[in-house]
């Protein structure tokens, strides 16, 4: 199956031109109430002030120092010193978070192997795996109370790891796409305990941590970064690869700027990561967006820009919060079940309707649907549409 | 071997900061005499006038109509109508020309197969192949008179095609990187005759035509496009994939915008090309630079912009011509042998010195060297350095 999120989004946009009443809940990009794409003034100002060579020239092969160091400090935040002390770290610039994920899946799996993901997942994971001649296996993301299902994760992880003598896990957290779930720190402690147990059986373990929506956590900047404390317990031989998305954090969707952050306590594992990671970047897309790298690097490395940008992020999170609060209130009134939301661009709505996509379209709602789930991109639905959206969902799920 | 062109370029740049006398002939980007990167006013003006969604949003999955149609018209120029009548055509946007080449090599070779390239080649071809689990085999690019060696090409192509029952050929023409060679129309007639002979033995033939430097042909816009007339003879089952580089044509190096243009007379072959090409874009980098696509699309589709841009290209070619003319005159005076130059960013200088790279660095010249060859990026060497450059080359080759 070819995931068609971008294609469905285009169809929705075309349909909305003909019928402005239509609700387009497909797009994983933050939009203003007016329907205008949400951009950051700090980003625009920085972009407009770039020198020619910071925009038009090729990026340095391994990224600028500002970019590399800035990303590490930004992602780990209050935990950065402890993380930097405990781990070997390397940053490899990629074409967005997708490039980071694609290269990691290709580099760290043998053909025919399977990677482990939750049963609700961003469908391109499956395409990325298939492109790399790799399969997917899933565990149940939720238990019956809609909490993270550590038990099923443990069972599936062990079974797969024992069978193929390798475990490659993708977790998209916090602000999971498509469900909106944020794992608690306690959940992460358990996840890492499972990974450690497997690693101690001399089975290579790779954790690919996709945190595209980190900066839209409802708990704010510091709250989103609590989970990294649990990283400190990672077993020596485990390789963690964080997929960072400049697209989401900076609204630089169309720029294709992201990174792999490799972390491990083992020098050998790090040497492998650097060698193959660097090679793949050059052999797959040669280098990444220079303007994207310049903007992100400058914002990360200049305190006044960083502060201004963090202030704008508060506004972005406030836009999401207002919509989510209204959606939740309306859902409660309408007795529409929703999945637990911890932050990000998406609210998950369970469904038993196999024709849910078409039924919603008939009632004027475009969404991304997957087995058992409707993904509502609250990032692009204005407040004025939410009551109607909830009613249409309630009618069709 | 990991090709390190971008890395050596960075080293050269760092060294030049310490010693401004140093000659940096590594960089495949056009520069003014002042050392400033050459940018096009039409590109900058278009970039600055983009709407937010033409810059920040994700690109449409298959590219905008302006981009897709514009590229076909631009690349084929005076031959566009005949080409459009004769072939099925599809355009797939990629992250620069490199992305186009990487995806094509990955998609159209089985693991362990070999692709055919000339013995002088842009070294990343080898890395791209290795990343795809594919090997390279070479033919002699030149005969003893430094003309294109059709005889050796025919022999190696047949041998490889018979052995593995597939032929995947990469030709970088016109304005070959690294030699500066431009194949004549007569050369292309012969190349295509060989491909047809192989195809008629029921062996699949894929021609990957990398024309990154098309727009810097010394014969100008129309002269560069003479060769496409020879395409018309391509056998029905052959797939030609043109790798187009927005980096070079528009000085949009750091934007990572390019395309695969697939051409074939067979509907089935085209259906395959579209299916796998589209899949790979989504699974490898999700989508490409929106701003790059917007700029290129607008320039291609708006006649006044297109005319202004073509006028600027004349200036760019004039800069190259002056340098090449001076280099040739100095080389003649110094009895330095050079390879035949037909256009583009590079002049090839044959060498027998296995330590040529280090010897040139000792004398203050950074270049890209390969077995038997020094690649001089005349695109970034100002007139004032050329006499000295030729002398240092003469001393060391």
Tab-separated table of N, CA, C and O in Angstrom, chain B residues 73 108 132 149 157 203 218 265 300 365:
chain	number	residue	atom	x	y	z
B	73	UNK	N	9.643	21.317	-21.459
B	73	UNK	CA	9.831	22.303	-22.526
B	73	UNK	C	11.248	22.875	-22.503
B	73	UNK	O	11.862	23.081	-23.542
B	108	UNK	N	16.412	0.617	-10.707
B	108	UNK	CA	16.469	-0.113	-11.979
B	108	UNK	C	17.667	-1.050	-12.082
B	108	UNK	O	18.108	-1.374	-13.181
B	132	UNK	N	23.456	1.322	-3.273
B	132	UNK	CA	22.362	0.513	-3.820
B	132	UNK	C	22.781	-0.942	-4.029
B	132	UNK	O	22.064	-1.701	-4.678
B	149	UNK	N	35.148	7.530	-27.350
B	149	UNK	CA	35.561	6.207	-27.799
B	149	UNK	C	34.356	5.286	-28.002
B	149	UNK	O	34.049	4.429	-27.163
B	157	UNK	N	29.699	-2.333	-23.501
B	157	UNK	CA	28.245	-2.362	-23.326
B	157	UNK	C	27.694	-3.739	-23.691
B	157	UNK	O	26.889	-4.323	-22.956
B	203	UNK	N	17.165	-7.489	-24.296
B	203	UNK	CA	17.845	-7.159	-23.038
B	203	UNK	C	17.369	-5.774	-22.608
B	203	UNK	O	17.426	-4.832	-23.396
B	218	UNK	N	29.036	25.596	-24.336
B	218	UNK	CA	29.647	26.719	-25.049
B	218	UNK	C	28.881	27.071	-26.326
B	218	UNK	O	28.964	28.198	-26.815
B	265	UNK	N	8.996	4.834	-25.381
B	265	UNK	CA	7.898	4.670	-26.338
B	265	UNK	C	6.915	3.594	-25.873
B	265	UNK	O	5.864	3.406	-26.481
B	300	UNK	N	9.911	29.007	-15.559
B	300	UNK	CA	9.614	28.228	-16.761
B	300	UNK	C	8.269	28.612	-17.391
B	300	UNK	O	8.076	28.469	-18.584
B	365	UNK	N	47.431	24.875	-4.731
B	365	UNK	CA	46.248	24.661	-5.576
B	365	UNK	C	45.428	23.489	-5.025
B	365	UNK	O	45.940	22.374	-4.873
